[in-house]
Amino acid sequence: MSQARKALDFAKLHVPGQPLVLYNIWDAGGAKVMAKAGAKAVATGSWSVAAAQGYPDGEKIPMAFLLQIAGRIAETVELPLTVDFEGCYAEAPDEVAANVTRVIEAGAIGINFEDQIVGGEGLHSIDAQSARIAAARQAAEATGVPLFINARTDLFLKEKDAGKHESLVAEATARAAAYAEAGASGFFVPGLTDPALIRSVCEAVTLPVNCMMKEGAPSSDEMAALGVARISHGPGPYFTAMADLAKRAQV
């Protein structure tokens, strides 16, 4: 199947109320396991990919190494591959575009693209991040691959006090609208776990909404009922696997 066809098929899997569930992996071996288990797509998690190679999260694993891993995954399974590309390893839109071209060349049909300033403080402004997303979209169009750009906002993840999340919903929906206009394909709200707030975001946003499983989050069935279109597990699978490895090593 062509890369463009995979991208189109992947986009169709994002149905509000019938969410695509992605149990994030970090290598080609994990991708093979997911394929054998019947997964419809495979997704990397930045934390997991970095940690599996001894690096911390936050674009600390060299991009060339990340792309090598992504390429190996894409060569190993026929499933659509979406890569957690963090901040695209760039600040300026033209550099974002160049790196997006590279991740597509590695075999990806989708990316997570976050709006936090990686290695810095806070988030990119709405205008700045929209320009970065637009550059990513233009780069993808030039390759002929309709890349699924999962625009992630770090508003909720950075605010550890869940009691303050309601006050962030208005900005989140404003970002979603701007990101959609810039060419985003989906809207990712990691850290948001309150069912009422998840429902309000799903109802207010035109893009398919992606939530992340974590302690205190609604179940997959509950998220489906709230209108979520995609469920990610983030670094959870890696933590579980490593905890099991440590336990077995002590026997």
PDB file of C-alpha atoms in Angstrom:
ATOM      1  CA  MET A   1       0.000   0.000   0.000  1.00  0.00           C
ATOM      2  CA  SER A   2       1.320   3.458  -0.858  1.00  0.00           C
ATOM      3  CA  GLN A   3       2.282   5.880   1.882  1.00  0.00           C
ATOM      4  CA  ALA A   4      -0.384   8.325   0.703  1.00  0.00           C
ATOM      5  CA  ARG A   5      -3.048   5.613   0.858  1.00  0.00           C
ATOM      6  CA  LYS A   6      -1.965   4.707   4.379  1.00  0.00           C
ATOM      7  CA  ALA A   7      -2.290   8.348   5.402  1.00  0.00           C
ATOM      8  CA  LEU A   8      -5.806   8.588   3.989  1.00  0.00           C
ATOM      9  CA  ASP A   9      -6.858   5.332   5.646  1.00  0.00           C
ATOM     10  CA  PHE A  10      -5.353   6.458   8.950  1.00  0.00           C
ATOM     11  CA  ALA A  11      -7.330   9.701   8.891  1.00  0.00           C
ATOM     12  CA  LYS A  12     -10.557   7.749   8.388  1.00  0.00           C
ATOM     13  CA  LEU A  13      -9.926   5.839  11.610  1.00  0.00           C
ATOM     14  CA  HIS A  14     -10.560   9.011  13.641  1.00  0.00           C
ATOM     15  CA  VAL A  15     -14.286   8.817  14.363  1.00  0.00           C
ATOM     16  CA  PRO A  16     -15.795  10.693  17.316  1.00  0.00           C
ATOM     17  CA  GLY A  17     -17.504   8.183  19.548  1.00  0.00           C
ATOM     18  CA  GLN A  18     -15.608   5.272  17.972  1.00  0.00           C
ATOM     19  CA  PRO A  19     -12.042   6.208  18.887  1.00  0.00           C
ATOM     20  CA  LEU A  20      -8.900   4.789  17.383  1.00  0.00           C
ATOM     21  CA  VAL A  21      -6.911   3.287  20.265  1.00  0.00           C
ATOM     22  CA  LEU A  22      -3.120   3.523  19.956  1.00  0.00           C
ATOM     23  CA  TYR A  23      -0.997   1.550  22.420  1.00  0.00           C
ATOM     24  CA  ASN A  24       2.233   3.440  21.883  1.00  0.00           C
ATOM     25  CA  ILE A  25       5.397   1.511  21.018  1.00  0.00           C
ATOM     26  CA  TRP A  26       9.072   2.438  20.776  1.00  0.00           C
ATOM     27  CA  ASP A  27      10.691   0.032  18.352  1.00  0.00           C
ATOM     28  CA  ALA A  28      10.130  -2.291  15.398  1.00  0.00           C
ATOM     29  CA  GLY A  29       9.712  -5.304  17.651  1.00  0.00           C
ATOM     30  CA  GLY A  30       6.842  -3.620  19.465  1.00  0.00           C
ATOM     31  CA  ALA A  31       5.310  -2.643  16.152  1.00  0.00           C
ATOM     32  CA  LYS A  32       5.335  -6.299  15.061  1.00  0.00           C
ATOM     33  CA  VAL A  33       3.571  -7.269  18.278  1.00  0.00           C
ATOM     34  CA  MET A  34       0.913  -4.615  17.690  1.00  0.00           C
ATOM     35  CA  ALA A  35       0.404  -5.763  14.103  1.00  0.00           C
ATOM     36  CA  LYS A  36       0.021  -9.389  15.185  1.00  0.00           C
ATOM     37  CA  ALA A  37      -2.456  -8.299  17.860  1.00  0.00           C
ATOM     38  CA  GLY A  38      -4.648  -6.711  15.203  1.00  0.00           C
ATOM     39  CA  ALA A  39      -3.794  -3.038  15.607  1.00  0.00           C
ATOM     40  CA  LYS A  40      -5.025  -0.759  12.831  1.00  0.00           C
ATOM     41  CA  ALA A  41      -2.011   1.557  13.132  1.00  0.00           C
ATOM     42  CA  VAL A  42       1.144   1.994  15.179  1.00  0.00           C
ATOM     43  CA  ALA A  43       2.267   5.075  17.062  1.00  0.00           C
ATOM     44  CA  THR A  44       5.499   5.912  18.820  1.00  0.00           C
ATOM     45  CA  GLY A  45       5.732   7.843  22.072  1.00  0.00           C
ATOM     46  CA  SER A  46       8.589  10.318  22.379  1.00  0.00           C
ATOM     47  CA  TRP A  47       9.329   9.481  26.009  1.00  0.00           C
ATOM     48  CA  SER A  48       9.398   5.758  25.255  1.00  0.00           C
ATOM     49  CA  VAL A  49      11.572   5.981  22.143  1.00  0.00           C
ATOM     50  CA  ALA A  50      14.081   8.184  23.950  1.00  0.00           C
ATOM     51  CA  ALA A  51      14.113   6.151  27.171  1.00  0.00           C
ATOM     52  CA  ALA A  52      14.567   2.872  25.297  1.00  0.00           C
ATOM     53  CA  GLN A  53      17.838   4.301  23.948  1.00  0.00           C
ATOM     54  CA  GLY A  54      18.947   5.815  27.252  1.00  0.00           C
ATOM     55  CA  TYR A  55      17.904   9.407  26.559  1.00  0.00           C
ATOM     56  CA  PRO A  56      15.534  11.686  28.492  1.00  0.00           C
ATOM     57  CA  ASP A  57      12.441  13.081  26.779  1.00  0.00           C
ATOM     58  CA  GLY A  58      12.371  16.508  25.167  1.00  0.00           C
ATOM     59  CA  GLU A  59      14.156  16.050  21.824  1.00  0.00           C
ATOM     60  CA  LYS A  60      17.261  14.725  23.578  1.00  0.00           C
ATOM     61  CA  ILE A  61      17.489  11.707  21.316  1.00  0.00           C
ATOM     62  CA  PRO A  62      19.202  12.932  18.124  1.00  0.00           C
ATOM     63  CA  MET A  63      16.724  13.430  15.308  1.00  0.00           C
ATOM     64  CA  ALA A  64      18.775  11.278  12.934  1.00  0.00           C
ATOM     65  CA  PHE A  65      18.568   8.412  15.431  1.00  0.00           C
ATOM     66  CA  LEU A  66      14.815   8.934  15.879  1.00  0.00           C
ATOM     67  CA  LEU A  67      14.325   8.869  12.114  1.00  0.00           C
ATOM     68  CA  GLN A  68      16.377   5.690  11.868  1.00  0.00           C
ATOM     69  CA  ILE A  69      14.072   4.037  14.415  1.00  0.00           C
ATOM     70  CA  ALA A  70      10.989   5.330  12.604  1.00  0.00           C
ATOM     71  CA  GLY A  71      12.325   4.025   9.318  1.00  0.00           C
ATOM     72  CA  ARG A  72      12.963   0.608  10.806  1.00  0.00           C
ATOM     73  CA  ILE A  73       9.394   0.477  12.136  1.00  0.00           C
ATOM     74  CA  ALA A  74       7.963   1.528   8.770  1.00  0.00           C
ATOM     75  CA  GLU A  75      10.016  -1.152   7.017  1.00  0.00           C
ATOM     76  CA  THR A  76       8.929  -3.840   9.483  1.00  0.00           C
ATOM     77  CA  VAL A  77       5.138  -3.462   9.438  1.00  0.00           C
ATOM     78  CA  GLU A  78       2.648  -2.483   6.755  1.00  0.00           C
ATOM     79  CA  LEU A  79       0.487  -0.554   9.199  1.00  0.00           C
ATOM     80  CA  PRO A  80       0.268   3.246   9.103  1.00  0.00           C
ATOM     81  CA  LEU A  81       2.927   4.787  11.350  1.00  0.00           C
ATOM     82  CA  THR A  82       2.482   8.020  13.262  1.00  0.00           C
ATOM     83  CA  VAL A  83       5.571   9.419  14.973  1.00  0.00           C
ATOM     84  CA  ASP A  84       5.641  11.516  18.115  1.00  0.00           C
ATOM     85  CA  PHE A  85       7.816  14.268  16.667  1.00  0.00           C
ATOM     86  CA  GLU A  86       7.567  16.596  19.696  1.00  0.00           C
ATOM     87  CA  GLY A  87       8.282  20.138  18.432  1.00  0.00           C
ATOM     88  CA  CYS A  88       9.601  18.905  15.068  1.00  0.00           C
ATOM     89  CA  TYR A  89      13.130  19.559  16.373  1.00  0.00           C
ATOM     90  CA  ALA A  90      12.866  23.147  15.157  1.00  0.00           C
ATOM     91  CA  GLU A  91      11.629  26.637  15.983  1.00  0.00           C
ATOM     92  CA  ALA A  92      11.420  28.436  12.636  1.00  0.00           C
ATOM     93  CA  PRO A  93       8.703  27.367  10.182  1.00  0.00           C
ATOM     94  CA  ASP A  94      11.168  26.678   7.373  1.00  0.00           C
ATOM     95  CA  GLU A  95      13.150  24.355   9.622  1.00  0.00           C
ATOM     96  CA  VAL A  96       9.929  22.654  10.704  1.00  0.00           C
ATOM     97  CA  ALA A  97       9.110  22.074   7.042  1.00  0.00           C
ATOM     98  CA  ALA A  98      12.512  20.543   6.344  1.00  0.00           C
ATOM     99  CA  ASN A  99      12.225  18.146   9.278  1.00  0.00           C
ATOM    100  CA  VAL A 100       8.672  17.156   8.402  1.00  0.00           C
ATOM    101  CA  THR A 101       9.913  16.211   4.949  1.00  0.00           C
ATOM    102  CA  ARG A 102      12.521  14.006   6.586  1.00  0.00           C
ATOM    103  CA  VAL A 103      10.076  12.178   8.849  1.00  0.00           C
ATOM    104  CA  ILE A 104       7.798  11.499   5.882  1.00  0.00           C
ATOM    105  CA  GLU A 105      10.786  10.163   3.948  1.00  0.00           C
ATOM    106  CA  ALA A 106      11.413   7.829   6.900  1.00  0.00           C
ATOM    107  CA  GLY A 107       7.960   6.336   6.352  1.00  0.00           C
ATOM    108  CA  ALA A 108       5.658   8.228   8.696  1.00  0.00           C
ATOM    109  CA  ILE A 109       2.121   9.114   7.637  1.00  0.00           C
ATOM    110  CA  GLY A 110       1.376  11.092  10.786  1.00  0.00           C
ATOM    111  CA  ILE A 111       3.064  13.115  13.515  1.00  0.00           C
ATOM    112  CA  ASN A 112       2.305  14.549  16.912  1.00  0.00           C
ATOM    113  CA  PHE A 113       3.330  18.210  16.877  1.00  0.00           C
ATOM    114  CA  GLU A 114       3.273  19.969  20.247  1.00  0.00           C
ATOM    115  CA  ASP A 115       2.951  23.663  20.997  1.00  0.00           C
ATOM    116  CA  GLN A 116       5.171  23.836  24.066  1.00  0.00           C
ATOM    117  CA  ILE A 117       8.579  25.450  23.673  1.00  0.00           C
ATOM    118  CA  VAL A 118      10.759  22.357  23.900  1.00  0.00           C
ATOM    119  CA  GLY A 119      13.651  23.046  26.231  1.00  0.00           C
ATOM    120  CA  GLY A 120      12.184  26.431  27.159  1.00  0.00           C
ATOM    121  CA  GLU A 121       9.298  27.896  29.119  1.00  0.00           C
ATOM    122  CA  GLY A 122       5.639  28.054  28.226  1.00  0.00           C
ATOM    123  CA  LEU A 123       3.947  27.597  24.890  1.00  0.00           C
ATOM    124  CA  HIS A 124       4.416  29.094  21.462  1.00  0.00           C
ATOM    125  CA  SER A 125       1.856  31.809  20.796  1.00  0.00           C
ATOM    126  CA  ILE A 126      -1.183  30.781  18.784  1.00  0.00           C
ATOM    127  CA  ASP A 127       0.079  32.716  15.753  1.00  0.00           C
ATOM    128  CA  ALA A 128       3.574  31.265  15.983  1.00  0.00           C
ATOM    129  CA  GLN A 129       2.380  27.688  16.338  1.00  0.00           C
ATOM    130  CA  SER A 130      -0.146  28.148  13.546  1.00  0.00           C
ATOM    131  CA  ALA A 131       2.658  29.289  11.251  1.00  0.00           C
ATOM    132  CA  ARG A 132       4.658  26.215  12.206  1.00  0.00           C
ATOM    133  CA  ILE A 133       1.706  23.933  11.482  1.00  0.00           C
ATOM    134  CA  ALA A 134       1.109  25.644   8.143  1.00  0.00           C
ATOM    135  CA  ALA A 135       4.749  25.045   7.223  1.00  0.00           C
ATOM    136  CA  ALA A 136       4.415  21.381   8.163  1.00  0.00           C
ATOM    137  CA  ARG A 137       1.301  21.071   6.015  1.00  0.00           C
ATOM    138  CA  GLN A 138       2.948  22.723   3.019  1.00  0.00           C
ATOM    139  CA  ALA A 139       5.946  20.413   3.335  1.00  0.00           C
ATOM    140  CA  ALA A 140       3.680  17.367   3.459  1.00  0.00           C
ATOM    141  CA  GLU A 141       1.736  18.492   0.414  1.00  0.00           C
ATOM    142  CA  ALA A 142       4.989  18.834  -1.500  1.00  0.00           C
ATOM    143  CA  THR A 143       5.729  15.153  -0.837  1.00  0.00           C
ATOM    144  CA  GLY A 144       2.284  14.030  -1.945  1.00  0.00           C
ATOM    145  CA  VAL A 145       1.551  12.439   1.440  1.00  0.00           C
ATOM    146  CA  PRO A 146      -1.537  13.822   3.245  1.00  0.00           C
ATOM    147  CA  LEU A 147       0.248  13.766   6.603  1.00  0.00           C
ATOM    148  CA  PHE A 148      -1.984  13.489   9.668  1.00  0.00           C
ATOM    149  CA  ILE A 149      -0.788  16.384  11.823  1.00  0.00           C
ATOM    150  CA  ASN A 150      -1.985  15.744  15.352  1.00  0.00           C
ATOM    151  CA  ALA A 151      -1.689  19.217  16.855  1.00  0.00           C
ATOM    152  CA  ARG A 152      -0.973  18.827  20.550  1.00  0.00           C
ATOM    153  CA  THR A 153      -1.575  21.542  23.084  1.00  0.00           C
ATOM    154  CA  ASP A 154       0.360  21.308  26.325  1.00  0.00           C
ATOM    155  CA  LEU A 155      -1.954  23.632  28.234  1.00  0.00           C
ATOM    156  CA  PHE A 156      -3.383  20.893  30.427  1.00  0.00           C
ATOM    157  CA  LEU A 157      -0.230  18.803  30.750  1.00  0.00           C
ATOM    158  CA  LYS A 158       1.745  21.769  32.061  1.00  0.00           C
ATOM    159  CA  GLU A 159      -0.947  22.732  34.595  1.00  0.00           C
ATOM    160  CA  LYS A 160      -0.604  20.074  37.277  1.00  0.00           C
ATOM    161  CA  ASP A 161      -3.600  21.383  39.253  1.00  0.00           C
ATOM    162  CA  ALA A 162      -6.565  19.749  37.532  1.00  0.00           C
ATOM    163  CA  GLY A 163      -8.827  22.175  39.370  1.00  0.00           C
ATOM    164  CA  LYS A 164      -7.536  24.923  37.063  1.00  0.00           C
ATOM    165  CA  HIS A 165      -8.151  23.050  33.822  1.00  0.00           C
ATOM    166  CA  GLU A 166     -11.624  24.491  33.302  1.00  0.00           C
ATOM    167  CA  SER A 167     -10.100  27.963  33.025  1.00  0.00           C
ATOM    168  CA  LEU A 168      -7.886  26.728  30.161  1.00  0.00           C
ATOM    169  CA  VAL A 169     -10.637  25.316  27.943  1.00  0.00           C
ATOM    170  CA  ALA A 170     -11.335  28.613  26.179  1.00  0.00           C
ATOM    171  CA  GLU A 171      -7.703  29.008  25.153  1.00  0.00           C
ATOM    172  CA  ALA A 172      -7.531  25.353  24.135  1.00  0.00           C
ATOM    173  CA  THR A 173     -10.524  25.680  21.816  1.00  0.00           C
ATOM    174  CA  ALA A 174      -9.096  28.899  20.372  1.00  0.00           C
ATOM    175  CA  ARG A 175      -5.848  27.094  19.651  1.00  0.00           C
ATOM    176  CA  ALA A 176      -7.748  24.202  18.067  1.00  0.00           C
ATOM    177  CA  ALA A 177      -9.592  26.558  15.720  1.00  0.00           C
ATOM    178  CA  ALA A 178      -6.379  28.299  14.671  1.00  0.00           C
ATOM    179  CA  TYR A 179      -4.512  25.025  14.259  1.00  0.00           C
ATOM    180  CA  ALA A 180      -7.316  23.595  12.126  1.00  0.00           C
ATOM    181  CA  GLU A 181      -7.214  26.635   9.851  1.00  0.00           C
ATOM    182  CA  ALA A 182      -3.433  26.242   9.564  1.00  0.00           C
ATOM    183  CA  GLY A 183      -3.766  22.653   8.372  1.00  0.00           C
ATOM    184  CA  ALA A 184      -3.873  20.419  11.443  1.00  0.00           C
ATOM    185  CA  SER A 185      -5.702  17.096  11.149  1.00  0.00           C
ATOM    186  CA  GLY A 186      -6.389  16.377  14.818  1.00  0.00           C
ATOM    187  CA  PHE A 187      -6.238  18.041  18.235  1.00  0.00           C
ATOM    188  CA  PHE A 188      -4.432  16.340  21.142  1.00  0.00           C
ATOM    189  CA  VAL A 189      -5.146  17.361  24.754  1.00  0.00           C
ATOM    190  CA  PRO A 190      -2.861  15.246  26.976  1.00  0.00           C
ATOM    191  CA  GLY A 191      -3.357  15.842  30.677  1.00  0.00           C
ATOM    192  CA  LEU A 192      -7.064  16.593  30.392  1.00  0.00           C
ATOM    193  CA  THR A 193      -8.963  13.957  32.385  1.00  0.00           C
ATOM    194  CA  ASP A 194     -12.180  15.607  33.607  1.00  0.00           C
ATOM    195  CA  PRO A 195     -15.090  14.024  31.697  1.00  0.00           C
ATOM    196  CA  ALA A 196     -17.144  17.204  31.506  1.00  0.00           C
ATOM    197  CA  LEU A 197     -14.216  19.190  30.172  1.00  0.00           C
ATOM    198  CA  ILE A 198     -13.322  16.499  27.651  1.00  0.00           C
ATOM    199  CA  ARG A 199     -16.912  16.571  26.406  1.00  0.00           C
ATOM    200  CA  SER A 200     -16.883  20.355  26.136  1.00  0.00           C
ATOM    201  CA  VAL A 201     -13.664  20.300  24.088  1.00  0.00           C
ATOM    202  CA  CYS A 202     -15.023  17.581  21.798  1.00  0.00           C
ATOM    203  CA  GLU A 203     -18.201  19.568  21.222  1.00  0.00           C
ATOM    204  CA  ALA A 204     -16.401  22.864  20.606  1.00  0.00           C
ATOM    205  CA  VAL A 205     -13.609  21.632  18.327  1.00  0.00           C
ATOM    206  CA  THR A 206     -14.048  20.725  14.658  1.00  0.00           C
ATOM    207  CA  LEU A 207     -10.962  18.498  14.605  1.00  0.00           C
ATOM    208  CA  PRO A 208     -11.057  14.909  15.905  1.00  0.00           C
ATOM    209  CA  VAL A 209      -9.961  15.032  19.549  1.00  0.00           C
ATOM    210  CA  ASN A 210      -7.201  12.835  20.974  1.00  0.00           C
ATOM    211  CA  CYS A 211      -7.000  12.136  24.710  1.00  0.00           C
ATOM    212  CA  MET A 212      -4.306  10.274  26.611  1.00  0.00           C
ATOM    213  CA  MET A 213      -4.841   7.469  29.078  1.00  0.00           C
ATOM    214  CA  LYS A 214      -3.314   8.167  32.474  1.00  0.00           C
ATOM    215  CA  GLU A 215      -4.207   7.694  36.116  1.00  0.00           C
ATOM    216  CA  GLY A 216      -7.565   9.302  36.777  1.00  0.00           C
ATOM    217  CA  ALA A 217      -8.599   9.434  33.121  1.00  0.00           C
ATOM    218  CA  PRO A 218     -11.958   8.038  31.982  1.00  0.00           C
ATOM    219  CA  SER A 219     -12.024   4.518  30.560  1.00  0.00           C
ATOM    220  CA  SER A 220     -11.894   3.965  26.815  1.00  0.00           C
ATOM    221  CA  ASP A 221     -15.654   3.355  26.737  1.00  0.00           C
ATOM    222  CA  GLU A 222     -16.289   6.533  28.706  1.00  0.00           C
ATOM    223  CA  MET A 223     -14.039   8.539  26.387  1.00  0.00           C
ATOM    224  CA  ALA A 224     -15.947   7.181  23.415  1.00  0.00           C
ATOM    225  CA  ALA A 225     -19.207   8.342  24.960  1.00  0.00           C
ATOM    226  CA  LEU A 226     -17.693  11.811  25.460  1.00  0.00           C
ATOM    227  CA  GLY A 227     -16.937  12.134  21.744  1.00  0.00           C
ATOM    228  CA  VAL A 228     -13.220  11.349  21.710  1.00  0.00           C
ATOM    229  CA  ALA A 229     -11.899  10.184  18.320  1.00  0.00           C
ATOM    230  CA  ARG A 230      -8.470   8.900  19.329  1.00  0.00           C
ATOM    231  CA  ILE A 231      -7.001   7.461  22.521  1.00  0.00           C
ATOM    232  CA  SER A 232      -3.257   7.331  23.116  1.00  0.00           C
ATOM    233  CA  HIS A 233      -1.406   5.556  25.913  1.00  0.00           C
ATOM    234  CA  GLY A 234       1.708   7.740  25.785  1.00  0.00           C
ATOM    235  CA  PRO A 235       4.614   6.408  27.867  1.00  0.00           C
ATOM    236  CA  GLY A 236       2.337   4.082  29.846  1.00  0.00           C
ATOM    237  CA  PRO A 237       3.177   0.931  27.855  1.00  0.00           C
ATOM    238  CA  TYR A 238       6.901   1.567  28.295  1.00  0.00           C
ATOM    239  CA  PHE A 239       6.529   2.089  32.060  1.00  0.00           C
ATOM    240  CA  THR A 240       4.528  -1.139  32.318  1.00  0.00           C
ATOM    241  CA  ALA A 241       7.046  -3.132  30.290  1.00  0.00           C
ATOM    242  CA  MET A 242      10.017  -1.811  32.259  1.00  0.00           C
ATOM    243  CA  ALA A 243       8.293  -2.447  35.605  1.00  0.00           C
ATOM    244  CA  ASP A 244       7.649  -6.020  34.522  1.00  0.00           C
ATOM    245  CA  LEU A 245      11.271  -6.375  33.396  1.00  0.00           C
ATOM    246  CA  ALA A 246      12.528  -5.108  36.758  1.00  0.00           C
ATOM    247  CA  LYS A 247      10.206  -7.445  38.647  1.00  0.00           C
ATOM    248  CA  ARG A 248      11.345 -10.463  36.670  1.00  0.00           C
ATOM    249  CA  ALA A 249      15.004  -9.532  37.147  1.00  0.00           C
ATOM    250  CA  GLN A 250      14.520  -9.770  40.915  1.00  0.00           C
ATOM    251  CA  VAL A 251      13.192 -13.324  40.836  1.00  0.00           C
TER     252      VAL A 251
END
